[in-house]
Amino acid sequence: MTTPPSESRNEAPRTVPDRLLAGSLRRHLDTRWLGGKIHHLESVDSTNLWARTLARQGAVHGTVVSAETQTSGRGRLGRGWVSPPHRNLYLSVVLRPALPPESVSQISLVAGVAAVDAVREWCEAWIKWPNDVLVGGRKVAGILAEVEASGAKPVVVVGIGVNVNSTADDFPEELREKAGSLRLALGERLDRARVAGRLLTHLERWYDRLAAEGFAPVAAAWRERSRLIGRAIRVREPAGEIEGEVVDLDTDGSLRLRLTSGEEHRVVSGDVTVVDGYA
Ligand code: BTN
């Protein structure tokens, strides 16, 4: 693929930064409890860290923290998250689950399904295990769910990063082949408040479904959106690389693999590559 231009040819260069105002985000929300309280920051180390601090101070279920930029955006497996200012969505949601303890790990899959549904309002998108959102084979969104266990009941902070308006120049060289954005896929800049509103609306819907009906409908939605069952994958795990065929998603969010030896193996963390290429 050729490297896309840093600003789309149809767009006038911006002189005023595009700000994500809490008021405009609220106008796009179609939720009952999610986003009842929104903290929008110009710059923060990580919205997840900020949300965890708020959670320790008693932030209510559904509180949202968002930022224009993160100076230490955090990704899975101890990685960073590239967070250029005024381009994308960096959001964290404080959840106080009235759910059984095993549901906590399922919340991050709920967020993955919600993120795909939101992105699909603009273009075709798929989930890569556990919950990366891919558009045209490039990662446009990632999720980092963390448990804040300082009080009597665990609080879950779900952090979601969506590359809405990033250009190729926003990514470091080593990520340019793998990372993408909605703008790069569509050739036009999107209204971040609209994308955020749709994302949080889908998140509330899927979270409520998990609470009301359990994991089965979430798992079914995840399977449909990942097209991974039965495919041969390679996994870079902390302990080394393995290959096998995906049997299913387990109730704790791990992947059940059948290795070439016939043995079953559960993947709980690592990086997945589909042997014949991802959707
Ligand atoms: C991944 O590695 O795929 C997870 C990326 C999660 C990034 C988001 S951006 C908002 C929130 N704050 C963070 O520091 N990380 C998450």
Short mmCIF file of C-alpha atoms and ligand atoms in Angstrom, two decimals:
data_model
loop_
_atom_site.label_atom_id
_atom_site.label_comp_id
_atom_site.label_asym_id
_atom_site.label_seq_id
_atom_site.Cartn_x
_atom_site.Cartn_y
_atom_site.Cartn_z
CA MET A 1 0.00 0.00 0.00
CA THR A 2 1.29 3.50 -0.76
CA THR A 3 1.73 5.81 2.19
CA PRO A 4 -1.37 8.03 2.41
CA PRO A 5 -0.82 11.81 2.35
CA SER A 6 -0.54 13.44 5.77
CA GLU A 7 -3.60 15.65 5.08
CA SER A 8 -6.28 14.45 2.69
CA ARG A 9 -6.25 16.33 -0.64
CA ASN A 10 -9.93 17.34 -0.20
CA GLU A 11 -9.42 18.90 3.20
CA ALA A 12 -8.37 22.46 3.95
CA PRO A 13 -5.48 22.54 6.43
CA ARG A 14 -6.72 23.25 9.93
CA THR A 15 -5.60 26.34 11.80
CA VAL A 16 -7.88 25.90 14.82
CA PRO A 17 -7.47 22.62 16.70
CA ASP A 18 -10.50 20.35 16.57
CA ARG A 19 -11.60 20.04 20.22
CA LEU A 20 -13.79 17.30 21.60
CA LEU A 21 -16.16 19.23 23.85
CA ALA A 22 -18.02 17.36 26.55
CA GLY A 23 -21.23 19.16 25.45
CA SER A 24 -20.98 17.96 21.87
CA LEU A 25 -20.12 14.45 23.03
CA ARG A 26 -23.22 14.50 25.23
CA ARG A 27 -25.41 15.46 22.27
CA HIS A 28 -24.37 12.26 20.51
CA LEU A 29 -24.96 10.01 23.52
CA ASP A 30 -28.00 7.80 23.54
CA THR A 31 -27.40 6.28 26.98
CA ARG A 32 -29.16 5.97 30.31
CA TRP A 33 -26.23 5.73 32.73
CA LEU A 34 -23.00 5.81 30.73
CA GLY A 35 -21.50 9.29 30.50
CA GLY A 36 -23.68 10.73 33.28
CA LYS A 37 -20.45 12.43 34.34
CA ILE A 38 -17.80 13.31 31.73
CA HIS A 39 -14.34 14.67 32.59
CA HIS A 40 -12.67 16.01 29.48
CA LEU A 41 -9.00 16.93 29.86
CA GLU A 42 -6.68 18.73 27.49
CA SER A 43 -3.71 16.54 28.40
CA VAL A 44 -3.19 13.67 30.83
CA ASP A 45 -0.62 10.93 31.34
CA SER A 46 -3.24 8.24 30.72
CA THR A 47 -7.04 8.46 30.90
CA ASN A 48 -6.99 5.01 32.52
CA LEU A 49 -4.75 6.24 35.34
CA TRP A 50 -6.93 9.32 35.80
CA ALA A 51 -10.10 7.22 35.84
CA ARG A 52 -8.56 4.85 38.39
CA THR A 53 -7.77 7.80 40.64
CA LEU A 54 -11.35 9.04 40.27
CA ALA A 55 -12.60 5.51 40.99
CA ARG A 56 -10.62 5.46 44.26
CA GLN A 57 -12.27 8.78 45.12
CA GLY A 58 -15.73 7.26 44.56
CA ALA A 59 -16.52 8.13 40.91
CA VAL A 60 -19.93 6.75 39.97
CA HIS A 61 -20.63 3.87 37.59
CA GLY A 62 -20.48 5.16 34.02
CA THR A 63 -18.12 8.09 34.67
CA VAL A 64 -16.14 8.89 31.51
CA VAL A 65 -12.67 10.41 31.31
CA SER A 66 -11.48 11.63 27.93
CA ALA A 67 -8.49 13.61 26.79
CA GLU A 68 -7.18 15.47 23.77
CA THR A 69 -3.81 13.85 24.22
CA GLN A 70 -2.02 11.41 26.54
CA THR A 71 1.63 11.81 27.47
CA SER A 72 1.93 8.14 28.58
CA GLY A 73 -0.94 6.39 26.84
CA ARG A 74 -0.89 2.73 27.87
CA GLY A 75 -1.54 -0.34 25.74
CA ARG A 76 -1.75 -4.07 26.37
CA LEU A 77 1.31 -6.11 27.33
CA GLY A 78 3.06 -3.07 28.82
CA ARG A 79 3.17 -1.21 25.51
CA GLY A 80 2.43 2.44 24.92
CA TRP A 81 -0.44 3.96 22.94
CA VAL A 82 0.36 6.68 20.42
CA SER A 83 -1.85 9.64 21.40
CA PRO A 84 -1.35 12.69 19.14
CA PRO A 85 -3.42 15.75 20.23
CA HIS A 86 -6.82 16.65 18.75
CA ARG A 87 -6.91 13.70 16.39
CA ASN A 88 -8.39 10.68 18.10
CA LEU A 89 -10.41 9.31 20.99
CA TYR A 90 -8.74 8.45 24.28
CA LEU A 91 -11.52 7.42 26.65
CA SER A 92 -11.80 5.55 29.92
CA VAL A 93 -14.99 4.45 31.61
CA VAL A 94 -15.42 3.65 35.30
CA LEU A 95 -17.61 0.58 35.76
CA ARG A 96 -18.82 -0.76 39.09
CA PRO A 97 -20.09 -4.14 38.01
CA ALA A 98 -23.02 -5.61 39.90
CA LEU A 99 -21.92 -8.85 38.23
CA PRO A 100 -20.33 -12.10 39.36
CA PRO A 101 -16.50 -11.92 39.60
CA GLU A 102 -15.98 -14.03 36.43
CA SER A 103 -17.83 -11.36 34.44
CA VAL A 104 -15.07 -8.83 35.04
CA SER A 105 -12.79 -10.35 32.39
CA GLN A 106 -15.74 -10.48 30.00
CA ILE A 107 -16.15 -6.71 30.17
CA SER A 108 -13.13 -6.13 27.97
CA LEU A 109 -14.70 -8.36 25.29
CA VAL A 110 -17.93 -6.37 25.69
CA ALA A 111 -15.88 -3.25 24.94
CA GLY A 112 -14.33 -4.91 21.86
CA VAL A 113 -17.75 -5.81 20.45
CA ALA A 114 -19.04 -2.29 21.18
CA ALA A 115 -16.01 -0.70 19.50
CA VAL A 116 -16.48 -2.80 16.35
CA ASP A 117 -20.18 -1.93 16.22
CA ALA A 118 -19.34 1.76 16.49
CA VAL A 119 -16.65 1.61 13.77
CA ARG A 120 -19.01 -0.38 11.54
CA GLU A 121 -21.28 2.65 11.38
CA TRP A 122 -18.58 4.06 9.08
CA CYS A 123 -16.78 1.10 7.52
CA GLU A 124 -16.23 -2.66 7.61
CA ALA A 125 -14.35 -3.70 10.76
CA TRP A 126 -13.36 -6.90 12.54
CA ILE A 127 -12.11 -7.95 15.97
CA LYS A 128 -8.69 -9.44 16.40
CA TRP A 129 -8.30 -11.37 19.64
CA PRO A 130 -8.71 -10.26 22.29
CA ASN A 131 -10.26 -6.95 21.31
CA ASP A 132 -8.26 -5.03 18.72
CA VAL A 133 -10.42 -3.44 16.05
CA LEU A 134 -9.07 -3.86 12.52
CA VAL A 135 -10.09 -1.97 9.40
CA GLY A 136 -8.56 -3.22 6.17
CA GLY A 137 -6.17 -5.34 8.24
CA ARG A 138 -4.88 -2.33 10.22
CA LYS A 139 -5.49 -1.69 13.90
CA VAL A 140 -7.67 1.35 14.46
CA ALA A 141 -8.73 0.76 18.06
CA GLY A 142 -7.50 -1.00 21.17
CA ILE A 143 -8.85 -1.68 24.63
CA LEU A 144 -7.15 -1.85 27.99
CA ALA A 145 -9.41 -3.00 30.84
CA GLU A 146 -7.92 -2.73 34.32
CA VAL A 147 -9.28 -3.62 37.74
CA GLU A 148 -8.96 -1.08 40.52
CA ALA A 149 -9.19 -3.17 43.65
CA SER A 150 -8.57 -0.66 46.42
CA GLY A 151 -12.12 -0.70 47.87
CA ALA A 152 -14.40 -3.49 49.02
CA LYS A 153 -15.71 -4.15 45.52
CA PRO A 154 -13.52 -4.15 42.40
CA VAL A 155 -13.98 -1.31 39.98
CA VAL A 156 -13.23 -1.93 36.31
CA VAL A 157 -11.73 0.85 34.21
CA VAL A 158 -12.16 0.24 30.49
CA GLY A 159 -9.84 2.34 28.38
CA ILE A 160 -10.56 2.65 24.67
CA GLY A 161 -8.34 4.30 22.11
CA VAL A 162 -9.77 4.89 18.63
CA ASN A 163 -7.62 6.30 15.85
CA VAL A 164 -10.22 8.54 14.27
CA ASN A 165 -8.30 11.24 12.45
CA SER A 166 -4.66 10.13 12.70
CA THR A 167 -2.60 10.54 9.57
CA ALA A 168 0.26 8.22 8.59
CA ASP A 169 2.75 10.78 9.95
CA ASP A 170 1.23 10.45 13.41
CA PHE A 171 2.50 6.88 13.73
CA PRO A 172 6.12 6.01 14.37
CA GLU A 173 7.80 4.29 11.42
CA GLU A 174 7.60 0.83 13.00
CA LEU A 175 3.79 1.02 13.31
CA ARG A 176 2.96 2.46 9.87
CA GLU A 177 2.32 -0.90 8.23
CA LYS A 178 0.10 -2.14 11.05
CA ALA A 179 -1.75 0.90 12.38
CA GLY A 180 -4.56 2.75 10.69
CA SER A 181 -7.31 5.26 11.34
CA LEU A 182 -10.86 5.82 10.19
CA ARG A 183 -9.69 8.88 8.29
CA LEU A 184 -7.03 6.89 6.45
CA ALA A 185 -9.61 4.24 5.57
CA LEU A 186 -12.34 6.66 4.49
CA GLY A 187 -10.30 9.53 3.06
CA GLU A 188 -12.05 12.12 5.20
CA ARG A 189 -11.88 13.53 8.69
CA LEU A 190 -14.66 12.45 11.06
CA ASP A 191 -16.40 14.28 13.89
CA ARG A 192 -14.83 12.75 17.00
CA ALA A 193 -17.80 13.64 19.21
CA ARG A 194 -20.07 11.60 16.94
CA VAL A 195 -17.75 8.60 16.99
CA ALA A 196 -17.40 8.85 20.78
CA GLY A 197 -21.16 9.12 21.20
CA ARG A 198 -21.77 6.01 19.12
CA LEU A 199 -18.97 4.11 20.89
CA LEU A 200 -20.31 4.83 24.37
CA THR A 201 -23.88 4.12 23.26
CA HIS A 202 -22.87 0.66 21.97
CA LEU A 203 -20.83 0.08 25.13
CA GLU A 204 -23.81 0.71 27.37
CA ARG A 205 -26.02 -1.52 25.23
CA TRP A 206 -23.58 -4.46 25.31
CA TYR A 207 -22.77 -4.00 29.01
CA ASP A 208 -26.48 -4.06 29.85
CA ARG A 209 -26.82 -7.22 27.76
CA LEU A 210 -24.01 -8.89 29.68
CA ALA A 211 -25.69 -7.91 32.95
CA ALA A 212 -29.14 -9.08 31.86
CA GLU A 213 -28.39 -12.19 29.76
CA GLY A 214 -24.89 -13.29 30.75
CA PHE A 215 -21.90 -13.93 28.49
CA ALA A 216 -23.56 -16.10 25.79
CA PRO A 217 -24.87 -13.27 23.54
CA VAL A 218 -21.62 -11.32 23.96
CA ALA A 219 -19.55 -14.37 23.04
CA ALA A 220 -21.77 -15.02 20.01
CA ALA A 221 -21.36 -11.41 18.88
CA TRP A 222 -17.61 -11.62 19.41
CA ARG A 223 -17.39 -14.85 17.35
CA GLU A 224 -19.32 -13.27 14.47
CA ARG A 225 -17.15 -10.19 14.49
CA SER A 226 -13.84 -12.04 14.71
CA ARG A 227 -14.29 -14.85 12.13
CA LEU A 228 -11.55 -16.66 14.05
CA ILE A 229 -13.11 -19.99 14.98
CA GLY A 230 -11.57 -22.81 12.92
CA ARG A 231 -8.72 -20.64 11.61
CA ALA A 232 -5.04 -21.46 12.00
CA ILE A 233 -3.25 -18.88 14.11
CA ARG A 234 0.22 -18.18 15.42
CA VAL A 235 0.48 -16.71 18.93
CA ARG A 236 3.47 -14.89 20.34
CA GLU A 237 3.03 -15.63 24.05
CA PRO A 238 5.30 -14.45 26.86
CA ALA A 239 6.74 -18.01 26.95
CA GLY A 240 7.35 -18.36 23.17
CA GLU A 241 5.53 -18.89 19.89
CA ILE A 242 2.87 -21.53 19.24
CA GLU A 243 0.60 -22.44 16.34
CA GLY A 244 -2.78 -24.12 16.26
CA GLU A 245 -6.40 -24.02 15.17
CA VAL A 246 -8.90 -21.91 17.11
CA VAL A 247 -11.52 -24.11 18.77
CA ASP A 248 -13.49 -21.38 20.52
CA LEU A 249 -13.56 -18.37 22.77
CA ASP A 250 -13.73 -19.44 26.42
CA THR A 251 -16.00 -17.91 29.04
CA ASP A 252 -13.05 -16.09 30.64
CA GLY A 253 -12.13 -14.51 27.30
CA SER A 254 -9.19 -16.82 26.63
CA LEU A 255 -8.86 -18.59 23.28
CA ARG A 256 -8.96 -22.38 23.09
CA LEU A 257 -6.46 -23.67 20.56
CA ARG A 258 -5.90 -27.16 19.18
CA LEU A 259 -2.17 -27.58 18.68
CA THR A 260 -0.77 -29.74 15.86
CA SER A 261 -0.02 -32.37 18.52
CA GLY A 262 -3.79 -32.61 19.14
CA GLU A 263 -3.40 -31.11 22.60
CA GLU A 264 -5.61 -28.20 23.70
CA HIS A 265 -3.99 -25.00 24.81
CA ARG A 266 -5.55 -21.83 26.26
CA VAL A 267 -4.22 -18.50 25.15
CA VAL A 268 -4.62 -15.93 27.89
CA SER A 269 -2.26 -13.24 26.65
CA GLY A 270 -0.11 -12.56 23.63
CA ASP A 271 -0.24 -11.39 20.03
CA VAL A 272 -2.25 -13.33 17.49
CA THR A 273 -1.53 -13.60 13.76
CA VAL A 274 -3.89 -15.49 11.45
CA VAL A 275 -1.67 -17.75 9.37
CA ASP A 276 -3.46 -17.01 6.06
CA GLY A 277 -3.96 -13.33 6.88
CA TYR A 278 -6.54 -11.43 8.96
CA ALA A 279 -9.81 -10.19 7.53
C1 BTN B 1 -3.99 -1.95 23.17
O1 BTN B 1 -2.80 -2.14 23.38
O2 BTN B 1 -4.54 -2.36 22.17
C2 BTN B 1 -4.80 -1.17 24.17
C3 BTN B 1 -4.77 0.30 23.91
C4 BTN B 1 -5.63 1.10 24.85
C5 BTN B 1 -5.46 2.59 24.66
C6 BTN B 1 -6.45 3.39 25.45
S1 BTN B 1 -6.39 5.10 25.04
C7 BTN B 1 -7.42 5.46 26.38
C8 BTN B 1 -6.97 4.59 27.53
N1 BTN B 1 -5.89 5.21 28.26
C9 BTN B 1 -4.76 4.54 28.15
O3 BTN B 1 -3.67 4.85 28.66
N2 BTN B 1 -4.94 3.44 27.40
C10 BTN B 1 -6.31 3.33 26.95
#
